[in-house]
Amino acid sequence: MKRYYLTTPIYYVNAAPHIGHTYTTMVAETVARWKRMQGYDVVLTTGTDEHGQKIERAAKAVNKTPQEFTDLIAGEFATAWDRLSIRIDRFMRTTDPRHEKKVKELFQACLANGYVYKGSYTGQYCVSCELYVNDAKPGDPCPDCGRPTETVTEENYYFKLSAFQERLLALYEQQPDFVQPESRRNEVISFVKSGLTDLSISRTTIKWGIPVPDDDKHVFYVWFDALTTYMSAVEGEDRWPADLHLIGKEIVRFHAIYWPAFLMAAGWPLPKRIFAHGFLLFDNDKMSKSKGNLVRPLPILEVIGAEPLRYYLLREVVFGQDGNFSYDAVIARYNADLANGLGNLVARTLSMIRQYRDGKVPVSAGSPEIAGEARKAIAAYRDGMEVLQFSRALEALWSLLSLLDRSIVQYAPWKLIKDAAPEAQEKLNTILYSAAEVIRIATALLGPVLPQSTAKIWAQLGMPEALESVTLDSLEWGQLAGGQAVGEGSPVFPRIEAGPAVEKMFELEAQEKARQDALVGKAPAAAPRSDIAPLAETITIDDFGKVDLRVGLVLSADRVKGSDKLLHLKVDLGEDKPRSIVAGIAGAYAPEQVLGRKVVIVANLQPRKLRGLESQGMIVAASLEGGSPVLAGFLEDVPVGARLK
Ligand code: ME8
């Protein structure tokens, strides 16, 4: 039997599954089903990426051992795929002993062939977070905690990536479809052409990882460990090399450069194809944990089911490009294409067969025109699916459905049934048969995309064999047997009322976020309040460093004539003479209330004139929209002139 092996990335366990992970995994499973339909013996693997310092720390934060923590989150992924009806054949975790064994084998093969050496690694290290900060320069702050990084040198194992530049370029040349789509291939080629430097593949500063054989001060670092799951997942099954690695675009370099180089170094076979898809945006905004706008799949599942989501992702997003996700759009697609489109056609056709032909598919060859269009649609769908252009494939099928819709109107069966002439009855047979046959073909083709709903339609059509037993090559116009009794059934795609469904999804999403945050030990964020100003644009520590905030002592305070908002202050910042500062706090503070107070002043603002008085700084106060300012102060005593940073 022909075999097909495809993979999704293995996901980090620092967060539970979100819609991005769901996207890749749903697409992968659709491809797996599509290949099964072509008679392949298919294996689809996914899994979790569980090592590293960050995971160790996340575990500590919730009082768990790293293993307990990763068990928990890996369980979240496995359960999510199960609940979303995504059939996974092998789920590989980087903490699995079979995986550890494979990583060590890969290392030893690379070492034996002379592609691994010991060298010294120098990087910027954050002592507090116990992490290297990639691409940081000496003195740069840690992006996590903001403390200055230190330059640290340690002994590492290096992989001789630089030795593979020519071989990699030859690979992309000889196998133009090794990296897809074309835009990613070009990106990879130009990256390799710009020169490759050797890669540090171990760390002595990390404990939670796979130890390097015979040198267990070191553990393997990120990609050498993670990529090897693609092999360990099918170890002993004679499945390697993979036919397809499906990934997101942000990890294309690791897959298309590091991975083949590791394998070449070991002398092991290379995967056949890597396809890097685009990113899903939420309401046209980049999703991120820090923005708090991640969308999770389970609330969608609960409100509208997994298949409307899957259909949306495949139909709406051009595979390979970025695409948008919104709750409204998922429901709009569902109502237009599935409820009003396919679902309505099925219901109408079956009801006419029941009413006009006693529930039996009439004997007929069908309309030659519709048959011709159906053949074209099968071919176009097939072509689209083969090159992973799911939206194109589905579009072709929906054109066939709209042709059928128009044909039913033209034939007008409700008129034909009233005409006893044999030609009219023959015409009625023709259109009813054609309709049922288009539905059978569309249902069979859509099996990989909508496995559960198509199984229902299949049963309603009264098909004797199981849907899964239909193979693509055997699918032809005219196979539907005349005389077959159609089954009973309720609408497969009932219409969804958008407003309440969207509201419910937002509500469940908030609950799911709180549940997941609790798992990883994050306190729930306070509910957003409408009177709180939106967060300003992110700045770097350097931007912040430009603002000079000082502790000042208010020496005098007077009302500004003609203004009920302004106070004129003299503030000592520890300089030669006090600053003159005009502050808009008169509505909240009487002059005597601020006299002698220690306040915070923005000391390097360009001076400006207010009501003829020079203001040489700004006083810092908290305020809500429309509320009174509240001056910032200190609980402990602080020296005048101290800088805030
Ligand atoms: O990178 N849109 O894991 P990860 C579409 N462990 N897909 C998205 C997405 C989005 N907004 N966000 C994530 C890792 N994905 C490594 C991989 S593989 C040997 C190691 C999907 O948890 C997409 O497939 O960050 C992306 O490549 C993957 O999740 C990253 O998952």
mmCIF file of C-alpha atoms in Angstrom, residues 19 22-34 86 246 277 280 306-321 323-325 330 333 337-338 381 384-385 387-396 398 445-451:
data_model
loop_
_atom_site.group_PDB
_atom_site.id
_atom_site.type_symbol
_atom_site.label_atom_id
_atom_site.label_comp_id
_atom_site.label_asym_id
_atom_site.label_seq_id
_atom_site.Cartn_x
_atom_site.Cartn_y
_atom_site.Cartn_z
ATOM 1 C CA ILE A 19 -6.522 29.097 16.891
ATOM 2 C CA THR A 22 -5.634 24.661 15.477
ATOM 3 C CA TYR A 23 -5.255 26.026 11.966
ATOM 4 C CA THR A 24 -2.135 24.033 11.119
ATOM 5 C CA THR A 25 -3.483 20.907 12.777
ATOM 6 C CA MET A 26 -6.884 21.074 11.074
ATOM 7 C CA VAL A 27 -5.264 21.647 7.695
ATOM 8 C CA ALA A 28 -2.889 18.747 8.279
ATOM 9 C CA GLU A 29 -5.713 16.439 9.177
ATOM 10 C CA THR A 30 -7.650 17.447 6.085
ATOM 11 C CA VAL A 31 -4.623 16.565 3.978
ATOM 12 C CA ALA A 32 -4.326 13.238 5.834
ATOM 13 C CA ARG A 33 -7.948 12.409 4.998
ATOM 14 C CA TRP A 34 -7.491 13.549 1.418
ATOM 15 C CA ILE A 86 -8.935 15.927 14.701
ATOM 16 C CA LEU A 246 3.320 21.653 7.472
ATOM 17 C CA HIS A 277 1.583 28.784 5.674
ATOM 18 C CA LEU A 280 -3.966 34.153 11.134
ATOM 19 C CA ALA A 306 -15.666 22.268 14.835
ATOM 20 C CA GLU A 307 -16.658 21.898 11.195
ATOM 21 C CA PRO A 308 -17.829 25.453 10.527
ATOM 22 C CA LEU A 309 -14.439 26.555 11.859
ATOM 23 C CA ARG A 310 -12.544 24.093 9.737
ATOM 24 C CA TYR A 311 -14.522 25.009 6.641
ATOM 25 C CA TYR A 312 -13.892 28.694 7.274
ATOM 26 C CA LEU A 313 -10.143 28.275 7.710
ATOM 27 C CA LEU A 314 -9.806 26.273 4.519
ATOM 28 C CA ARG A 315 -12.195 28.327 2.415
ATOM 29 C CA GLU A 316 -11.454 31.844 3.533
ATOM 30 C CA VAL A 317 -7.691 31.848 3.954
ATOM 31 C CA VAL A 318 -5.546 31.400 0.863
ATOM 32 C CA PHE A 319 -3.147 28.735 2.080
ATOM 33 C CA GLY A 320 0.332 30.228 2.220
ATOM 34 C CA GLN A 321 -0.863 33.773 2.808
ATOM 35 C CA GLY A 323 -5.570 35.509 6.665
ATOM 36 C CA ASN A 324 -8.053 37.060 8.978
ATOM 37 C CA PHE A 325 -10.170 35.375 11.584
ATOM 38 C CA VAL A 330 -16.959 32.318 10.518
ATOM 39 C CA ARG A 333 -19.390 31.820 5.820
ATOM 40 C CA ASP A 337 -22.036 28.323 2.069
ATOM 41 C CA LEU A 338 -23.187 25.540 4.349
ATOM 42 C CA TYR A 381 -11.136 20.253 -6.802
ATOM 43 C CA GLY A 384 -6.571 22.441 -5.858
ATOM 44 C CA MET A 385 -6.306 19.925 -3.045
ATOM 45 C CA VAL A 387 -1.316 21.682 -4.390
ATOM 46 C CA LEU A 388 -2.823 22.575 -0.995
ATOM 47 C CA GLN A 389 -4.928 25.364 -2.492
ATOM 48 C CA PHE A 390 -7.959 24.482 -0.448
ATOM 49 C CA SER A 391 -9.843 27.712 -1.079
ATOM 50 C CA ARG A 392 -9.562 27.192 -4.830
ATOM 51 C CA ALA A 393 -10.730 23.584 -4.557
ATOM 52 C CA LEU A 394 -13.761 24.554 -2.483
ATOM 53 C CA GLU A 395 -14.603 27.416 -4.797
ATOM 54 C CA ALA A 396 -14.724 25.009 -7.728
ATOM 55 C CA TRP A 398 -19.366 25.615 -4.849
ATOM 56 C CA LEU A 445 -15.178 15.108 -2.192
ATOM 57 C CA LEU A 446 -15.897 17.100 0.957
ATOM 58 C CA GLY A 447 -15.334 14.119 3.247
ATOM 59 C CA PRO A 448 -11.802 15.233 4.191
ATOM 60 C CA VAL A 449 -12.991 18.781 4.945
ATOM 61 C CA LEU A 450 -16.282 18.101 6.739
ATOM 62 C CA PRO A 451 -15.997 14.492 7.918
#
